[in-house]
Short mmCIF file of C-alpha atoms in Angstrom, two decimals:
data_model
loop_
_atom_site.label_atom_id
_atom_site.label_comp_id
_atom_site.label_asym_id
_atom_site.label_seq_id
_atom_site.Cartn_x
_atom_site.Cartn_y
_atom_site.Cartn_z
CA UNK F 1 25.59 26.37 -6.99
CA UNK F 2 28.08 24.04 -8.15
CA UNK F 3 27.26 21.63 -5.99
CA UNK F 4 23.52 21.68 -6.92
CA UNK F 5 24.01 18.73 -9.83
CA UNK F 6 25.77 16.40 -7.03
CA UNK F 7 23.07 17.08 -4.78
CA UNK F 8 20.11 16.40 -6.86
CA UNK F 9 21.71 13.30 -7.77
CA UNK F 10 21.89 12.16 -4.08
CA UNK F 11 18.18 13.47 -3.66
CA UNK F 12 17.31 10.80 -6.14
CA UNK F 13 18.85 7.95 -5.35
CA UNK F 14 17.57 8.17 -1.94
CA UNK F 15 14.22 8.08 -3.55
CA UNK F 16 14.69 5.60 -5.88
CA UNK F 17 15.43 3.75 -2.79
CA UNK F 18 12.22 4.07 -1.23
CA UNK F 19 10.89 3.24 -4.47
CA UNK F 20 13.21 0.14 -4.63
CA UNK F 21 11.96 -0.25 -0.76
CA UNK F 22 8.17 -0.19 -1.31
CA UNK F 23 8.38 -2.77 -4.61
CA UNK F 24 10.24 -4.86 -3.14
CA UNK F 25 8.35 -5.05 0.28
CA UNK F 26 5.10 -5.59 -1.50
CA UNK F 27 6.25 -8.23 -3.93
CA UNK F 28 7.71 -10.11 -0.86
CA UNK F 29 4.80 -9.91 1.34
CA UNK F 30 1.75 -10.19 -0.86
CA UNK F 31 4.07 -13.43 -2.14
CA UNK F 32 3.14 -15.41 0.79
CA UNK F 33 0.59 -18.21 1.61
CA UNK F 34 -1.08 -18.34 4.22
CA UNK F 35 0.56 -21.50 5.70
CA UNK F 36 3.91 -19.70 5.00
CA UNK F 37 2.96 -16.60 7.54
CA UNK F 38 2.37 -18.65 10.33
CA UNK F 39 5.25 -20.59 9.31
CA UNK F 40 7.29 -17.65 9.60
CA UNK F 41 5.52 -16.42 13.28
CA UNK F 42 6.36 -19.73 14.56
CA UNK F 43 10.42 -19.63 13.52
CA UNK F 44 10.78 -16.08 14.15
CA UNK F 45 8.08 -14.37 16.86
CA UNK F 46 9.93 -11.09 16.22
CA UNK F 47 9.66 -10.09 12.60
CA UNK F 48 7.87 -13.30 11.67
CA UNK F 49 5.02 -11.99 13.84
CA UNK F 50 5.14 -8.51 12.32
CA UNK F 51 5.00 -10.26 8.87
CA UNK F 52 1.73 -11.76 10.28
CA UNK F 53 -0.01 -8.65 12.18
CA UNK F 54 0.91 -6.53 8.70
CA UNK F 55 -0.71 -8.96 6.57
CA UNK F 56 -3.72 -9.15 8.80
CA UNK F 57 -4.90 -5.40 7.69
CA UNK F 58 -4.05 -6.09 3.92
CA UNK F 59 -6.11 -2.71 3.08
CA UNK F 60 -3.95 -0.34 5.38
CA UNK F 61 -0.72 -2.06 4.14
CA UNK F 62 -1.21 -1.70 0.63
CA UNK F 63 -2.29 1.63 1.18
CA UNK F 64 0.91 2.34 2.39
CA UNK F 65 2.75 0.48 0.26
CA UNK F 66 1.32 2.46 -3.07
CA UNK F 67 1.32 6.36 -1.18
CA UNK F 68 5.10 5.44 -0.75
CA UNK F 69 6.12 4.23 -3.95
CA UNK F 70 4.19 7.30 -5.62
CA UNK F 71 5.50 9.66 -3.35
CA UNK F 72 9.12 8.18 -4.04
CA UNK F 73 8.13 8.23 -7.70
CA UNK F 74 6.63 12.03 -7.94
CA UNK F 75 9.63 13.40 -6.09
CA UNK F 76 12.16 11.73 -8.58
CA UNK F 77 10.58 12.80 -11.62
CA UNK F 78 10.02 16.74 -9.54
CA UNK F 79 13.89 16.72 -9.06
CA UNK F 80 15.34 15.19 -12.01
CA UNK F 81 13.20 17.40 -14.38
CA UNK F 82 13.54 20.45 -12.43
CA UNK F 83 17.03 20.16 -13.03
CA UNK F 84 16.96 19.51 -16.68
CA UNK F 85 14.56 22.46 -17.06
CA UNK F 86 16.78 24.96 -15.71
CA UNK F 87 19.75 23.40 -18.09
CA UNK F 88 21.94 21.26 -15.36
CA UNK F 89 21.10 18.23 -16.68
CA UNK F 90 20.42 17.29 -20.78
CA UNK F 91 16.82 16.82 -21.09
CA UNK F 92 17.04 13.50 -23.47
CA UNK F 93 19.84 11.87 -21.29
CA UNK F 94 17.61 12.89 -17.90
CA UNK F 95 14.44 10.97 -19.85
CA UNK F 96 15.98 7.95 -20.56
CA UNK F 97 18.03 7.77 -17.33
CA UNK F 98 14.86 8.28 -15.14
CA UNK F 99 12.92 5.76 -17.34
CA UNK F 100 16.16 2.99 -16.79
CA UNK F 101 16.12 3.67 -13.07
CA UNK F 102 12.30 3.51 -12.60
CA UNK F 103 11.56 0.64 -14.71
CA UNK F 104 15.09 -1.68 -13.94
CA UNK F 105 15.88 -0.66 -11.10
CA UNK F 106 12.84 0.50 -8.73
CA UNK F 107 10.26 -2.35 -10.25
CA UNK F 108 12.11 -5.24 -12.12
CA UNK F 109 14.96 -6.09 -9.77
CA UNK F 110 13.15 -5.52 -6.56
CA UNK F 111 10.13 -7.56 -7.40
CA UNK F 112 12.65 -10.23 -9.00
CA UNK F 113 14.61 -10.33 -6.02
CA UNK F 114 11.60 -10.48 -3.79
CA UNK F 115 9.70 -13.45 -5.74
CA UNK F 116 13.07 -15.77 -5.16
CA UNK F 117 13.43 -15.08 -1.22
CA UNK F 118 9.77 -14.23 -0.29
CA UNK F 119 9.99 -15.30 3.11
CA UNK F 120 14.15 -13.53 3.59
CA UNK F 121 12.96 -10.82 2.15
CA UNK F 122 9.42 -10.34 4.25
CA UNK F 123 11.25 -10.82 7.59
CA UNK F 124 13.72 -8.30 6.52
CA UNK F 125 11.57 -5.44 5.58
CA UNK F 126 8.83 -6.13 7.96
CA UNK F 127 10.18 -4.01 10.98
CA UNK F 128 10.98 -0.75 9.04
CA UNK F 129 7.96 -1.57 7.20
CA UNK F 130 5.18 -1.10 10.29
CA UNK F 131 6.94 1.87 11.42
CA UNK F 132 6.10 3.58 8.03
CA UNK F 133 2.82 1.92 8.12
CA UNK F 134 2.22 3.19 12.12
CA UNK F 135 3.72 6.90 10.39
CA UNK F 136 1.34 6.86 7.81
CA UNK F 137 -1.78 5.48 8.68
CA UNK F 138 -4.05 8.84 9.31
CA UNK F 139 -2.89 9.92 5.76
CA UNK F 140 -3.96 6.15 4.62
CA UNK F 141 -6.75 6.68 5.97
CA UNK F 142 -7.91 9.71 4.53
CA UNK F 143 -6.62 8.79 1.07
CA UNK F 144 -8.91 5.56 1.91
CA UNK F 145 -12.19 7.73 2.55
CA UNK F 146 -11.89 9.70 -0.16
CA UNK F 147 -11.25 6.86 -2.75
CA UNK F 148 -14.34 5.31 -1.51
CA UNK F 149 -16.08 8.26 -2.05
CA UNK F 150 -15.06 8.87 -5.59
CA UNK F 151 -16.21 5.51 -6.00
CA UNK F 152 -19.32 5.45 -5.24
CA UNK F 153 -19.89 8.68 -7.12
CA UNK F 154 -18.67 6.92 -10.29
CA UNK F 155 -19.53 3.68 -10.27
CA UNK F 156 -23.67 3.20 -9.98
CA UNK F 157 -24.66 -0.23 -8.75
CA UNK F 158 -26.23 -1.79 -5.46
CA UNK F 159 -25.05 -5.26 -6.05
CA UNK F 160 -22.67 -6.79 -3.81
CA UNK F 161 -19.53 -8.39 -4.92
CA UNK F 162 -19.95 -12.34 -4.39
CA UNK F 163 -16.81 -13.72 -2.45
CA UNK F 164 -16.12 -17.18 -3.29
CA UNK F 165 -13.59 -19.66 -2.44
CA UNK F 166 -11.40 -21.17 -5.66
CA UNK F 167 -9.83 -24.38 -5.91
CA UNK F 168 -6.42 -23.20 -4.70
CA UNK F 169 -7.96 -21.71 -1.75
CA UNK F 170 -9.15 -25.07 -0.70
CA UNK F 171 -5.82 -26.63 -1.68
CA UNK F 172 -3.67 -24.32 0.68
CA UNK F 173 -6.53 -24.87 3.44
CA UNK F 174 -6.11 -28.67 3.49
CA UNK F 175 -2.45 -28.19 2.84
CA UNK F 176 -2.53 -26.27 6.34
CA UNK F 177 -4.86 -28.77 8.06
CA UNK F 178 -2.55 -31.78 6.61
CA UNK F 179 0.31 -30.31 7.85
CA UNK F 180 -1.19 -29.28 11.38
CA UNK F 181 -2.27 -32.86 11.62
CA UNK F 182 -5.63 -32.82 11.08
CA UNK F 183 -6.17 -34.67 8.10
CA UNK F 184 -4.61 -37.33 7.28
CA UNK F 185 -2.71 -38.04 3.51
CA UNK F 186 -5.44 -40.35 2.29
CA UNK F 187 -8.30 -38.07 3.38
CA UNK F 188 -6.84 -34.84 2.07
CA UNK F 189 -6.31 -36.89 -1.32
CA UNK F 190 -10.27 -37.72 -1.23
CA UNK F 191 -11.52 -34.97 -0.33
CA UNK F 192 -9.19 -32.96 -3.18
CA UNK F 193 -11.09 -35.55 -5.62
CA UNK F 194 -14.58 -34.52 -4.48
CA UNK F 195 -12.86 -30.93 -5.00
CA UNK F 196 -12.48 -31.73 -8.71
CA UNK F 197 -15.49 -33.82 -9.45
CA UNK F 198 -17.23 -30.24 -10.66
CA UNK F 199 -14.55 -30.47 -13.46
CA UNK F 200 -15.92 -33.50 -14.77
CA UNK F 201 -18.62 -34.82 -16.70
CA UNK F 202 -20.88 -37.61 -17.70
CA UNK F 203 -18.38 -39.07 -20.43
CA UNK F 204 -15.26 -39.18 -17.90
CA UNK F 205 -16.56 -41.70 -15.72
CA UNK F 206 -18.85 -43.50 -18.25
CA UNK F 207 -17.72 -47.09 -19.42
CA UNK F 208 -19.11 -49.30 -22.30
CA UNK F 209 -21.71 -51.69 -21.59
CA UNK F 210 -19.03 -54.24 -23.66
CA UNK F 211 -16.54 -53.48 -20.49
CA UNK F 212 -18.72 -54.14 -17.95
CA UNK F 213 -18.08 -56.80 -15.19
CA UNK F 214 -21.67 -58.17 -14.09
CA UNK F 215 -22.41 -61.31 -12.10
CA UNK F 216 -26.16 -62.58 -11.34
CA UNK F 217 -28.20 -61.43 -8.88
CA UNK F 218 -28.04 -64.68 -6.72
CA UNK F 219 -24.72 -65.42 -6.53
CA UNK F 220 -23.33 -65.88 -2.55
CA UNK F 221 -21.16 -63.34 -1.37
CA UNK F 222 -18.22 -65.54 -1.08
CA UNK F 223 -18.19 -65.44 -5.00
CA UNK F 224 -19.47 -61.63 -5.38
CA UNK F 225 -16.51 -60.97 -3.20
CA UNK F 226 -14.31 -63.15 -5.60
CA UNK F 227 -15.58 -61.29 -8.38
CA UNK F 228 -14.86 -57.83 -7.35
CA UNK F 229 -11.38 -58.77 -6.80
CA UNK F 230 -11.40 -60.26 -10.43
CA UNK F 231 -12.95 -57.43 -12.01
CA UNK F 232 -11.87 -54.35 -9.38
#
C-alpha cells in the first residue's frame, strides 16, 4: 500500500503523544508539595480537586502513569521497526529518528515543560488523566499483584522498611501550619532551630572561658539584670 508509510507515521506520532502525555503528567504531578495540592483544591474545586484525589492513591497513579508510557513506548518501537524491516523505512535513519523522538521529545521537553508550570500543567492533565486511571485500574491492579509477587520471590528478608520523617518534611509541615495560621513566624523559626540542633555539636555552641561574661553570686538582680543587657 502506498499509503502504508503515511500511515505508520501517523500511528506514531499519536503514540509519541501519549508518551509525551504520560511524562509530562507525572513530572507535573509528582512536582507538587503538599501545601501546593490543597492550594490548588481551594482555587480550583474542579481539576484542583482531581489533582488532590489522584495524588491521594500515589501507588495506582504511578501505576498508570508507567503501563502508559511503556505501552506508548512498545507500540512505537513495534511500528517504526516493523516498517523498516520490511524495507519502507531505512533502518539507520528509523534508529536515530526513534531515539530523537523518544529521548527529546517524549522525556526531555515534557518533563522540562512540566517542572516550570507544575501547578498549569497538573490542573490541565488531571481530568483526562483519572479517566485513564478509572480505564486502567483492574489492569493496574493485576500488574500490582504480580510485581509484589515477584518480589517477594526474589528478594529474601523479613525486615520492615523504617519510614522516617526528613528535615524537609518538617519544613513543608510548619510551612503549611504557618500559613494556615497556626504557628506563628517566631515559633515556626524556633522550633526549625530545635529542628537543626541534631546538626550540631559540642564545638558550635562552645565559647572560651577568656569570653565569658560572669558576675558574683550575690549580686541583686537589679545589677544581674544590668549585666545581661551588658553582656547579652
Amino acid at each position: 500500500m502506498a499509503s502504508a508509510p503515511l500511515v505508520a507515521v501517523v500511528v506514531v506520532l499519536i503514540f509519541a503523544g501519549a508518551s509525551f502525555f504520560f511524562a509530562l503528567a507525572e513530572t507535573a504531578l509528582f512536582s507538587l508539595s503538599k501545601w501546593q495540592v490543597r492550594q490548588l483544591a481551594e482555587r480550583a474545586p474542579g481539576a484542583g480537586g482531581i489533582v488532590a484525589r489522584l495524588l491521594a492513591e500515589p501507588q495506582d497513579l504511578l501505576a498508570t502513569m508507567v503501563l502508559g508510557n511503556t505501552f506508548a513506548s512498545a507500540a512505537m518501537l513495534a511500528v517504526a521497526l516493523w516498517m523498516a524491516i520490511h524495507g519502507r523505512w531505512p533502518l539507520a535513519a528509523t534508529v536515530v529518528g526513534l531515539l530523537a523522538l523518544i529521548l527529546i521529545g517524549c522525556e526531555v521537553l515534557p518533563k522540562t515543560l512540566a517542572v516550570r508550570r507544575a501547578e498549569q500543567w497538573s490542573l490541565r492533565v488531571a481530568r483526562p488523566l483519572a479517566f485513564v486511571v478509572q480505564f486502567s485500574l483492574p489492569l493496574c491492579r493485576v500488574a500490582q499483584k504480580v510485581n509484589t509477587a515477584i518480589l517477594r520471590a526474589v528478594i529474601s528478608g523479613t525486615g520492615q522498611p523504617h519510614f522516617t520523617l526528613t528535615d524537609a518534611d518538617y519544613q513543608e509541615l510548619l510551612e503549611m501550619a504557618y500559613q494556615q495560621g497556626t504557628l506563628a513566624q517566631s515559633e515556626k523559626e524556633i522550633i526549625l532551630q530545635i529542628i537543626s540542633l541534631d546538626r550540631r555539636t559540642a564545638r558550635d555552641v562552645m565559647k572560651p572561658r577568656s569570653r565569658m561574661a560572669a558576675i558574683s553570686d550575690d549580686c541583686s538582680v537589679e545589677e544581674m539584670i544590668a549585666a545581661a543587657r551588658k553582656y547579652k
